[in-house]
PDB file of C-alpha atoms in Angstrom:
ATOM      1  CA  UNK A 206     141.478 127.702  93.556  1.00  0.00           C
ATOM      2  CA  UNK A 207     140.155 124.637  95.646  1.00  0.00           C
ATOM      3  CA  UNK A 208     137.055 124.814  97.585  1.00  0.00           C
ATOM      4  CA  UNK A 209     135.696 122.791 100.278  1.00  0.00           C
ATOM      5  CA  UNK A 210     132.053 121.875  99.816  1.00  0.00           C
ATOM      6  CA  UNK A 211     129.416 121.860 102.880  1.00  0.00           C
ATOM      7  CA  UNK A 212     127.599 118.821 103.320  1.00  0.00           C
ATOM      8  CA  UNK A 213     124.390 120.286 102.524  1.00  0.00           C
ATOM      9  CA  UNK A 214     126.087 121.280  98.718  1.00  0.00           C
ATOM     10  CA  UNK A 215     127.385 117.531  98.861  1.00  0.00           C
ATOM     11  CA  UNK A 216     123.664 116.319  99.406  1.00  0.00           C
ATOM     12  CA  UNK A 217     122.307 118.510  96.767  1.00  0.00           C
ATOM     13  CA  UNK A 218     124.709 117.168  94.476  1.00  0.00           C
ATOM     14  CA  UNK A 219     124.178 113.561  95.288  1.00  0.00           C
ATOM     15  CA  UNK A 220     120.446 114.359  94.593  1.00  0.00           C
ATOM     16  CA  UNK A 221     121.014 115.797  91.506  1.00  0.00           C
ATOM     17  CA  UNK A 222     123.242 112.906  89.319  1.00  0.00           C
ATOM     18  CA  UNK A 223     120.736 110.294  89.687  1.00  0.00           C
ATOM     19  CA  UNK A 224     118.042 112.776  88.181  1.00  0.00           C
ATOM     20  CA  UNK A 225     120.294 113.979  85.465  1.00  0.00           C
ATOM     21  CA  UNK A 226     121.195 110.420  84.672  1.00  0.00           C
ATOM     22  CA  UNK A 227     117.005 109.247  84.417  1.00  0.00           C
ATOM     23  CA  UNK A 228     116.803 112.263  82.149  1.00  0.00           C
ATOM     24  CA  UNK A 229     119.005 111.249  79.796  1.00  0.00           C
ATOM     25  CA  UNK A 230     117.522 107.475  80.173  1.00  0.00           C
ATOM     26  CA  UNK A 231     113.982 108.505  79.351  1.00  0.00           C
ATOM     27  CA  UNK A 232     115.013 111.398  76.626  1.00  0.00           C
ATOM     28  CA  UNK A 233     116.635 108.456  74.673  1.00  0.00           C
ATOM     29  CA  UNK A 234     114.337 105.268  75.738  1.00  0.00           C
ATOM     30  CA  UNK A 235     110.834 106.622  76.282  1.00  0.00           C
ATOM     31  CA  UNK A 236     108.705 106.579  73.150  1.00  0.00           C
ATOM     32  CA  UNK A 237     106.102 108.918  71.621  1.00  0.00           C
ATOM     33  CA  UNK A 238     103.672 106.194  70.433  1.00  0.00           C
ATOM     34  CA  UNK A 239     102.668 102.591  71.063  1.00  0.00           C
ATOM     35  CA  UNK A 240     104.299 101.245  67.987  1.00  0.00           C
ATOM     36  CA  UNK A 241     107.535 102.495  68.826  1.00  0.00           C
ATOM     37  CA  UNK A 242     107.402 100.612  72.300  1.00  0.00           C
ATOM     38  CA  UNK A 243     109.976  97.955  71.585  1.00  0.00           C
ATOM     39  CA  UNK A 244     109.706  96.438  74.845  1.00  0.00           C
ATOM     40  CA  UNK A 245     105.878  95.262  73.736  1.00  0.00           C
ATOM     41  CA  UNK A 246     105.365  92.299  71.431  1.00  0.00           C
ATOM     42  CA  UNK A 247     103.193  93.078  68.117  1.00  0.00           C
ATOM     43  CA  UNK A 248     100.044  91.937  69.589  1.00  0.00           C
ATOM     44  CA  UNK A 249     100.400  93.956  72.616  1.00  0.00           C
ATOM     45  CA  UNK A 250     101.231  97.064  70.038  1.00  0.00           C
ATOM     46  CA  UNK A 251      98.435  96.680  68.556  1.00  0.00           C
ATOM     47  CA  UNK A 252      95.658  96.068  71.198  1.00  0.00           C
ATOM     48  CA  UNK A 253      97.093  99.200  72.562  1.00  0.00           C
ATOM     49  CA  UNK A 254      96.975 101.544  69.856  1.00  0.00           C
ATOM     50  CA  UNK A 255      93.451 100.176  68.801  1.00  0.00           C
ATOM     51  CA  UNK A 256      92.245 100.463  72.267  1.00  0.00           C
ATOM     52  CA  UNK A 257      93.725 104.109  72.125  1.00  0.00           C
ATOM     53  CA  UNK A 258      91.951 105.149  69.224  1.00  0.00           C
ATOM     54  CA  UNK A 259      88.715 103.783  70.019  1.00  0.00           C
ATOM     55  CA  UNK A 260      88.739 105.660  73.488  1.00  0.00           C
ATOM     56  CA  UNK A 261      89.677 108.792  71.720  1.00  0.00           C
ATOM     57  CA  UNK A 262      86.971 108.526  69.109  1.00  0.00           C
ATOM     58  CA  UNK A 263      84.233 107.747  72.165  1.00  0.00           C
ATOM     59  CA  UNK A 264      85.616 110.749  74.110  1.00  0.00           C
ATOM     60  CA  UNK A 265      85.387 112.985  71.132  1.00  0.00           C
ATOM     61  CA  UNK A 266      81.838 111.604  70.034  1.00  0.00           C
ATOM     62  CA  UNK A 267      80.577 113.579  73.076  1.00  0.00           C
ATOM     63  CA  UNK A 268      82.326 116.830  72.640  1.00  0.00           C
ATOM     64  CA  UNK A 269      85.732 117.351  70.547  1.00  0.00           C
ATOM     65  CA  UNK A 270      87.860 120.167  72.348  1.00  0.00           C
ATOM     66  CA  UNK A 271      90.175 121.852  70.202  1.00  0.00           C
ATOM     67  CA  UNK A 272      93.449 123.141  71.526  1.00  0.00           C
ATOM     68  CA  UNK A 273      92.678 126.760  71.694  1.00  0.00           C
ATOM     69  CA  UNK A 274      89.391 125.659  73.679  1.00  0.00           C
ATOM     70  CA  UNK A 275      91.583 123.705  75.970  1.00  0.00           C
ATOM     71  CA  UNK A 276      92.825 126.953  77.593  1.00  0.00           C
ATOM     72  CA  UNK A 277      89.242 128.177  78.517  1.00  0.00           C
ATOM     73  CA  UNK A 278      87.071 125.178  78.569  1.00  0.00           C
ATOM     74  CA  UNK A 279      85.390 125.078  81.818  1.00  0.00           C
ATOM     75  CA  UNK A 280      86.193 121.689  83.263  1.00  0.00           C
ATOM     76  CA  UNK A 281      89.759 122.278  82.410  1.00  0.00           C
ATOM     77  CA  UNK A 282      89.609 125.874  84.443  1.00  0.00           C
ATOM     78  CA  UNK A 283      88.247 123.795  87.572  1.00  0.00           C
ATOM     79  CA  UNK A 284      90.899 120.939  87.381  1.00  0.00           C
ATOM     80  CA  UNK A 285      93.286 123.804  87.103  1.00  0.00           C
ATOM     81  CA  UNK A 286      92.020 125.525  90.226  1.00  0.00           C
ATOM     82  CA  UNK A 287      91.758 122.013  91.982  1.00  0.00           C
ATOM     83  CA  UNK A 288      95.662 121.454  91.181  1.00  0.00           C
ATOM     84  CA  UNK A 289      96.612 124.693  92.563  1.00  0.00           C
ATOM     85  CA  UNK A 290      95.084 124.054  95.723  1.00  0.00           C
ATOM     86  CA  UNK A 291      96.939 120.658  95.949  1.00  0.00           C
ATOM     87  CA  UNK A 292     100.063 122.401  94.807  1.00  0.00           C
ATOM     88  CA  UNK A 293      99.878 124.877  97.387  1.00  0.00           C
ATOM     89  CA  UNK A 294      99.001 122.768  99.933  1.00  0.00           C
ATOM     90  CA  UNK A 295     101.586 120.037  99.440  1.00  0.00           C
ATOM     91  CA  UNK A 296     104.507 122.314  98.611  1.00  0.00           C
ATOM     92  CA  UNK A 297     103.651 124.757 101.568  1.00  0.00           C
ATOM     93  CA  UNK A 298     104.154 121.815 104.015  1.00  0.00           C
ATOM     94  CA  UNK A 299     106.904 120.205 102.491  1.00  0.00           C
ATOM     95  CA  UNK A 300     109.383 123.629 102.498  1.00  0.00           C
ATOM     96  CA  UNK A 301     108.440 124.060 106.367  1.00  0.00           C
ATOM     97  CA  UNK A 302     108.256 120.706 107.695  1.00  0.00           C
ATOM     98  CA  UNK A 303     111.472 120.084 108.702  1.00  0.00           C
ATOM     99  CA  UNK A 304     111.400 123.555 110.810  1.00  0.00           C
ATOM    100  CA  UNK A 305     108.061 122.334 112.418  1.00  0.00           C
ATOM    101  CA  UNK A 306     109.533 118.872 113.560  1.00  0.00           C
ATOM    102  CA  UNK A 307     112.542 120.898 114.721  1.00  0.00           C
ATOM    103  CA  UNK A 308     110.459 122.814 117.149  1.00  0.00           C
ATOM    104  CA  UNK A 309     110.186 119.093 118.822  1.00  0.00           C
ATOM    105  CA  UNK A 310     113.925 119.733 120.207  1.00  0.00           C
ATOM    106  CA  UNK A 311     115.513 117.499 117.887  1.00  0.00           C
ATOM    107  CA  UNK A 312     118.915 117.085 116.584  1.00  0.00           C
ATOM    108  CA  UNK A 313     119.315 117.791 112.996  1.00  0.00           C
ATOM    109  CA  UNK A 314     119.908 114.146 112.085  1.00  0.00           C
ATOM    110  CA  UNK A 315     116.697 113.289 114.075  1.00  0.00           C
ATOM    111  CA  UNK A 316     114.385 115.955 112.322  1.00  0.00           C
ATOM    112  CA  UNK A 317     115.651 114.175 109.084  1.00  0.00           C
ATOM    113  CA  UNK A 318     114.426 110.751 110.049  1.00  0.00           C
ATOM    114  CA  UNK A 319     110.936 112.085 111.592  1.00  0.00           C
ATOM    115  CA  UNK A 320     110.949 114.265 108.214  1.00  0.00           C
ATOM    116  CA  UNK A 321     110.980 111.264 106.214  1.00  0.00           C
ATOM    117  CA  UNK A 322     107.960 109.607 107.988  1.00  0.00           C
ATOM    118  CA  UNK A 323     104.935 111.738 106.231  1.00  0.00           C
ATOM    119  CA  UNK A 324     106.380 111.168 102.712  1.00  0.00           C
ATOM    120  CA  UNK A 325     106.740 107.170 103.620  1.00  0.00           C
ATOM    121  CA  UNK A 326     103.163 107.208 104.122  1.00  0.00           C
ATOM    122  CA  UNK A 327     102.454 109.530 101.368  1.00  0.00           C
ATOM    123  CA  UNK A 328     104.443 107.260  98.727  1.00  0.00           C
ATOM    124  CA  UNK A 329     102.557 104.428  99.840  1.00  0.00           C
ATOM    125  CA  UNK A 330      99.038 106.370  99.574  1.00  0.00           C
ATOM    126  CA  UNK A 331      99.792 107.508  95.987  1.00  0.00           C
ATOM    127  CA  UNK A 332     100.176 103.741  95.074  1.00  0.00           C
ATOM    128  CA  UNK A 333      97.385 102.394  97.355  1.00  0.00           C
ATOM    129  CA  UNK A 334      95.031 105.365  96.584  1.00  0.00           C
ATOM    130  CA  UNK A 335      95.267 104.727  92.290  1.00  0.00           C
ATOM    131  CA  UNK A 336      95.174 100.972  93.206  1.00  0.00           C
ATOM    132  CA  UNK A 337      91.514 101.611  95.082  1.00  0.00           C
ATOM    133  CA  UNK A 338      90.605 103.805  91.960  1.00  0.00           C
ATOM    134  CA  UNK A 339      91.220 101.760  89.502  1.00  0.00           C
ATOM    135  CA  UNK A 340      89.320  98.917  91.273  1.00  0.00           C
ATOM    136  CA  UNK A 341      86.066 100.449  91.820  1.00  0.00           C
ATOM    137  CA  UNK A 342      86.394 102.630  88.836  1.00  0.00           C
ATOM    138  CA  UNK A 343      85.752 105.672  90.224  1.00  0.00           C
ATOM    139  CA  UNK A 344      87.866 108.996  90.024  1.00  0.00           C
ATOM    140  CA  UNK A 345      86.072 112.195  91.368  1.00  0.00           C
ATOM    141  CA  UNK A 346      84.667 110.819  94.758  1.00  0.00           C
ATOM    142  CA  UNK A 347      88.136 109.309  95.414  1.00  0.00           C
ATOM    143  CA  UNK A 348      89.804 113.092  94.930  1.00  0.00           C
ATOM    144  CA  UNK A 349      87.539 114.751  96.826  1.00  0.00           C
ATOM    145  CA  UNK A 350      88.359 112.049  99.513  1.00  0.00           C
ATOM    146  CA  UNK A 351      92.044 112.354  99.440  1.00  0.00           C
ATOM    147  CA  UNK A 352      91.339 116.246  99.326  1.00  0.00           C
ATOM    148  CA  UNK A 353      89.243 115.968 102.773  1.00  0.00           C
ATOM    149  CA  UNK A 354      91.883 113.860 104.431  1.00  0.00           C
ATOM    150  CA  UNK A 355      94.473 116.246 103.589  1.00  0.00           C
ATOM    151  CA  UNK A 356      92.465 119.189 104.945  1.00  0.00           C
ATOM    152  CA  UNK A 357      91.929 117.337 108.244  1.00  0.00           C
ATOM    153  CA  UNK A 358      95.916 116.411 108.561  1.00  0.00           C
ATOM    154  CA  UNK A 359      96.745 120.178 108.241  1.00  0.00           C
ATOM    155  CA  UNK A 360      94.190 121.529 110.229  1.00  0.00           C
ATOM    156  CA  UNK A 361      95.210 118.711 113.009  1.00  0.00           C
ATOM    157  CA  UNK A 362      99.103 119.751 112.617  1.00  0.00           C
ATOM    158  CA  UNK A 363      97.870 123.330 113.191  1.00  0.00           C
ATOM    159  CA  UNK A 364      96.078 122.754 116.133  1.00  0.00           C
ATOM    160  CA  UNK A 365      99.060 120.752 117.922  1.00  0.00           C
ATOM    161  CA  UNK A 366     101.950 122.607 116.290  1.00  0.00           C
ATOM    162  CA  UNK A 367     104.982 121.958 118.417  1.00  0.00           C
ATOM    163  CA  UNK A 368     103.752 118.553 119.993  1.00  0.00           C
ATOM    164  CA  UNK A 369     104.651 114.929 118.304  1.00  0.00           C
ATOM    165  CA  UNK A 370     100.968 114.692 117.346  1.00  0.00           C
ATOM    166  CA  UNK A 371     101.519 117.525 114.700  1.00  0.00           C
ATOM    167  CA  UNK A 372     103.985 114.813 112.962  1.00  0.00           C
ATOM    168  CA  UNK A 373     100.738 112.650 112.800  1.00  0.00           C
ATOM    169  CA  UNK A 374      98.606 115.281 111.161  1.00  0.00           C
ATOM    170  CA  UNK A 375     101.197 116.101 108.740  1.00  0.00           C
ATOM    171  CA  UNK A 376     101.503 112.227 108.076  1.00  0.00           C
ATOM    172  CA  UNK A 377      97.927 112.319 107.695  1.00  0.00           C
ATOM    173  CA  UNK A 378      97.905 115.391 105.546  1.00  0.00           C
ATOM    174  CA  UNK A 379     100.850 113.997 102.689  1.00  0.00           C
ATOM    175  CA  UNK A 380      98.545 110.584 103.054  1.00  0.00           C
ATOM    176  CA  UNK A 381      95.691 112.699 101.321  1.00  0.00           C
ATOM    177  CA  UNK A 382      97.663 114.865  99.288  1.00  0.00           C
ATOM    178  CA  UNK A 383      99.879 112.303  97.822  1.00  0.00           C
ATOM    179  CA  UNK A 384      96.627 110.237  97.246  1.00  0.00           C
ATOM    180  CA  UNK A 385      95.539 112.646  94.936  1.00  0.00           C
ATOM    181  CA  UNK A 386      97.750 112.315  91.976  1.00  0.00           C
ATOM    182  CA  UNK A 387      96.377 109.044  90.944  1.00  0.00           C
ATOM    183  CA  UNK A 388      92.642 109.994  90.735  1.00  0.00           C
ATOM    184  CA  UNK A 389      93.436 113.609  89.558  1.00  0.00           C
ATOM    185  CA  UNK A 390      95.464 113.053  86.280  1.00  0.00           C
ATOM    186  CA  UNK A 391      92.941 110.554  85.113  1.00  0.00           C
ATOM    187  CA  UNK A 392      90.647 113.587  84.738  1.00  0.00           C
ATOM    188  CA  UNK A 393      92.016 115.405  81.871  1.00  0.00           C
ATOM    189  CA  UNK A 394      91.755 112.542  79.397  1.00  0.00           C
ATOM    190  CA  UNK A 395      88.496 112.235  79.952  1.00  0.00           C
ATOM    191  CA  UNK A 396      87.511 115.314  78.111  1.00  0.00           C
ATOM    192  CA  UNK A 397      90.576 116.188  75.913  1.00  0.00           C
ATOM    193  CA  UNK A 398      92.244 114.146  72.979  1.00  0.00           C
ATOM    194  CA  UNK A 399      94.794 114.849  70.631  1.00  0.00           C
ATOM    195  CA  UNK A 400      96.865 118.099  70.905  1.00  0.00           C
ATOM    196  CA  UNK A 401      94.333 119.541  73.322  1.00  0.00           C
ATOM    197  CA  UNK A 402      95.230 117.006  75.368  1.00  0.00           C
ATOM    198  CA  UNK A 403      99.186 118.094  75.484  1.00  0.00           C
ATOM    199  CA  UNK A 404      98.104 121.608  75.715  1.00  0.00           C
ATOM    200  CA  UNK A 405      95.139 121.610  78.378  1.00  0.00           C
ATOM    201  CA  UNK A 406      97.072 119.282  80.646  1.00  0.00           C
ATOM    202  CA  UNK A 407     100.500 121.458  80.205  1.00  0.00           C
ATOM    203  CA  UNK A 408      98.178 124.584  81.552  1.00  0.00           C
ATOM    204  CA  UNK A 409      96.640 122.772  84.329  1.00  0.00           C
ATOM    205  CA  UNK A 410     100.353 121.549  85.066  1.00  0.00           C
ATOM    206  CA  UNK A 411     102.011 125.169  84.633  1.00  0.00           C
ATOM    207  CA  UNK A 412      98.791 127.135  86.364  1.00  0.00           C
ATOM    208  CA  UNK A 413      98.725 124.592  89.330  1.00  0.00           C
ATOM    209  CA  UNK A 414     102.577 124.624  89.858  1.00  0.00           C
ATOM    210  CA  UNK A 415     102.529 128.332  90.625  1.00  0.00           C
ATOM    211  CA  UNK A 416     101.252 127.010  93.833  1.00  0.00           C
ATOM    212  CA  UNK A 417     104.843 126.183  94.388  1.00  0.00           C
ATOM    213  CA  UNK A 418     105.365 129.943  94.951  1.00  0.00           C
ATOM    214  CA  UNK A 419     102.285 131.060  96.665  1.00  0.00           C
ATOM    215  CA  UNK A 420     102.325 128.153  99.126  1.00  0.00           C
ATOM    216  CA  UNK A 421     105.846 128.464 100.927  1.00  0.00           C
ATOM    217  CA  UNK A 422     105.596 131.993 100.246  1.00  0.00           C
ATOM    218  CA  UNK A 423     102.320 132.447 102.307  1.00  0.00           C
ATOM    219  CA  UNK A 424     103.533 130.089 105.332  1.00  0.00           C
ATOM    220  CA  UNK A 425     106.671 132.272 105.160  1.00  0.00           C
ATOM    221  CA  UNK A 426     105.025 135.683 105.759  1.00  0.00           C
ATOM    222  CA  UNK A 427     102.308 134.286 108.217  1.00  0.00           C
ATOM    223  CA  UNK A 428     105.107 132.553 110.393  1.00  0.00           C
ATOM    224  CA  UNK A 429     107.363 136.274 110.673  1.00  0.00           C
ATOM    225  CA  UNK A 430     104.048 137.884 111.270  1.00  0.00           C
ATOM    226  CA  UNK A 431     102.654 135.707 114.008  1.00  0.00           C
ATOM    227  CA  UNK A 432     105.714 133.616 115.230  1.00  0.00           C
ATOM    228  CA  UNK A 433     104.089 130.575 114.750  1.00  0.00           C
ATOM    229  CA  UNK A 434     103.047 128.083 112.186  1.00  0.00           C
ATOM    230  CA  UNK A 435      99.898 127.470 113.305  1.00  0.00           C
ATOM    231  CA  UNK A 436      97.749 129.674 110.743  1.00  0.00           C
ATOM    232  CA  UNK A 437      99.696 129.119 107.964  1.00  0.00           C
ATOM    233  CA  UNK A 438      99.001 125.147 108.518  1.00  0.00           C
ATOM    234  CA  UNK A 439      94.617 126.389 108.787  1.00  0.00           C
ATOM    235  CA  UNK A 440      95.495 128.515 105.567  1.00  0.00           C
ATOM    236  CA  UNK A 441      96.809 125.329 103.666  1.00  0.00           C
ATOM    237  CA  UNK A 442      93.931 123.291 105.059  1.00  0.00           C
ATOM    238  CA  UNK A 443      91.451 125.766 103.779  1.00  0.00           C
ATOM    239  CA  UNK A 444      93.236 125.600 100.122  1.00  0.00           C
ATOM    240  CA  UNK A 445      92.346 121.852 100.532  1.00  0.00           C
ATOM    241  CA  UNK A 446      89.051 122.337 101.304  1.00  0.00           C
ATOM    242  CA  UNK A 447      88.855 124.354  98.285  1.00  0.00           C
ATOM    243  CA  UNK A 448      90.103 121.729  96.038  1.00  0.00           C
ATOM    244  CA  UNK A 449      87.797 119.419  97.505  1.00  0.00           C
ATOM    245  CA  UNK A 450      84.981 121.366  96.790  1.00  0.00           C
ATOM    246  CA  UNK A 451      85.867 122.237  93.477  1.00  0.00           C
ATOM    247  CA  UNK A 452      85.958 118.139  92.847  1.00  0.00           C
ATOM    248  CA  UNK A 453      81.959 118.372  93.532  1.00  0.00           C
ATOM    249  CA  UNK A 454      81.490 121.005  90.532  1.00  0.00           C
ATOM    250  CA  UNK A 455      83.344 117.965  88.081  1.00  0.00           C
ATOM    251  CA  UNK A 456      81.078 115.592  86.360  1.00  0.00           C
ATOM    252  CA  UNK A 457      82.715 113.549  84.020  1.00  0.00           C
ATOM    253  CA  UNK A 458      81.310 110.583  82.450  1.00  0.00           C
ATOM    254  CA  UNK A 459      83.516 107.953  81.495  1.00  0.00           C
ATOM    255  CA  UNK A 460      83.262 106.761  77.894  1.00  0.00           C
ATOM    256  CA  UNK A 461      81.312 103.718  77.429  1.00  0.00           C
ATOM    257  CA  UNK A 462      83.135 100.286  76.122  1.00  0.00           C
ATOM    258  CA  UNK A 463      81.784  96.861  75.492  1.00  0.00           C
ATOM    259  CA  UNK A 464      81.586  94.487  78.371  1.00  0.00           C
ATOM    260  CA  UNK A 465      85.057  93.412  79.300  1.00  0.00           C
ATOM    261  CA  UNK A 466      86.560  96.131  77.493  1.00  0.00           C
ATOM    262  CA  UNK A 467      89.246  98.145  79.397  1.00  0.00           C
ATOM    263  CA  UNK A 468      90.104 101.633  78.658  1.00  0.00           C
ATOM    264  CA  UNK A 469      93.791 102.633  78.604  1.00  0.00           C
ATOM    265  CA  UNK A 470      93.827 106.504  78.585  1.00  0.00           C
ATOM    266  CA  UNK A 471      93.985 109.007  75.774  1.00  0.00           C
ATOM    267  CA  UNK A 472      97.613 110.161  74.456  1.00  0.00           C
ATOM    268  CA  UNK A 473      98.555 113.433  73.039  1.00  0.00           C
ATOM    269  CA  UNK A 474      99.226 113.414  69.616  1.00  0.00           C
TER     270      UNK A 474
END
C-alpha cells in the first residue's frame, strides 16, 4: 500500500542518510592506533606514538587510575556532574528553542531560519573557544567562563522571553554551551590513561547525557505548569551555574614536558 510521507518525515530521512553513510565511512577508515594511520608518513606516525607514550608515563607517574577506580575517582565524578549540567542546559534549550521563537509571531519557515542563528554562532564558538584554549594553554578557566556565558544568556532569554531580545539571549547561551566542548573534553585525559581513559570517558559521557532526558522534561513540565518558558530558562541557567561552580573544584596539573615539546593527548589502550 502506497503511503505519502509528510514534509517533516522527509526531513528526518534526509538528515539520517548522511549520518548513516558517515558512520560506515568512520567504521572502515578511522583507525585505533597511530601506526595504523595510513594518511601519516612514517616520521609522523613515529612522533605521535612516542609523544602519546611519553604523556601516558608522565600522567601515570603522578597517579595511575585503574579501570575500576575510574568509576569513583572524585575528579571523574566532578567532571560527570559538570557535564550533566552542560548537557541538561543545552538540550533543554535545543528542543524548545523553535517554540520559543514561534512566540514572536513568525511563520514556520521564518522560525526555521531564526532558529539557525544561535547554532551558527554556537558552531563558530566551539571552534574559536577551542583555539583560544590551545593558544593560551589553559582549560579549566576557559570552561568556567563558557559556563558563565551560557548561564547569563539563558537568564537573559528568560527575562526577555516573547521578544526578539530572547533570541539574543539564546544565541549567547549557545555560544557558551558549545564553547565548553573543547576545554571540557581535554580534562579527562589529564588524569586517565589506557583502559581507565576509555571507561572514565564513557562514564562521564553516559551519565552526563542523562541530562538529555531531564532538561527537556523539566522545561516542558514547567511550561505546562506556568504557561511560560521563563522559569524553565532560569532553571537551565542555574544548571549552567552549577557546572561553572564544579569547574572551580577541579585542579588539574598538566604534565610537565621538555621545553618546546607538545603533548598530543592520551589514547585509550
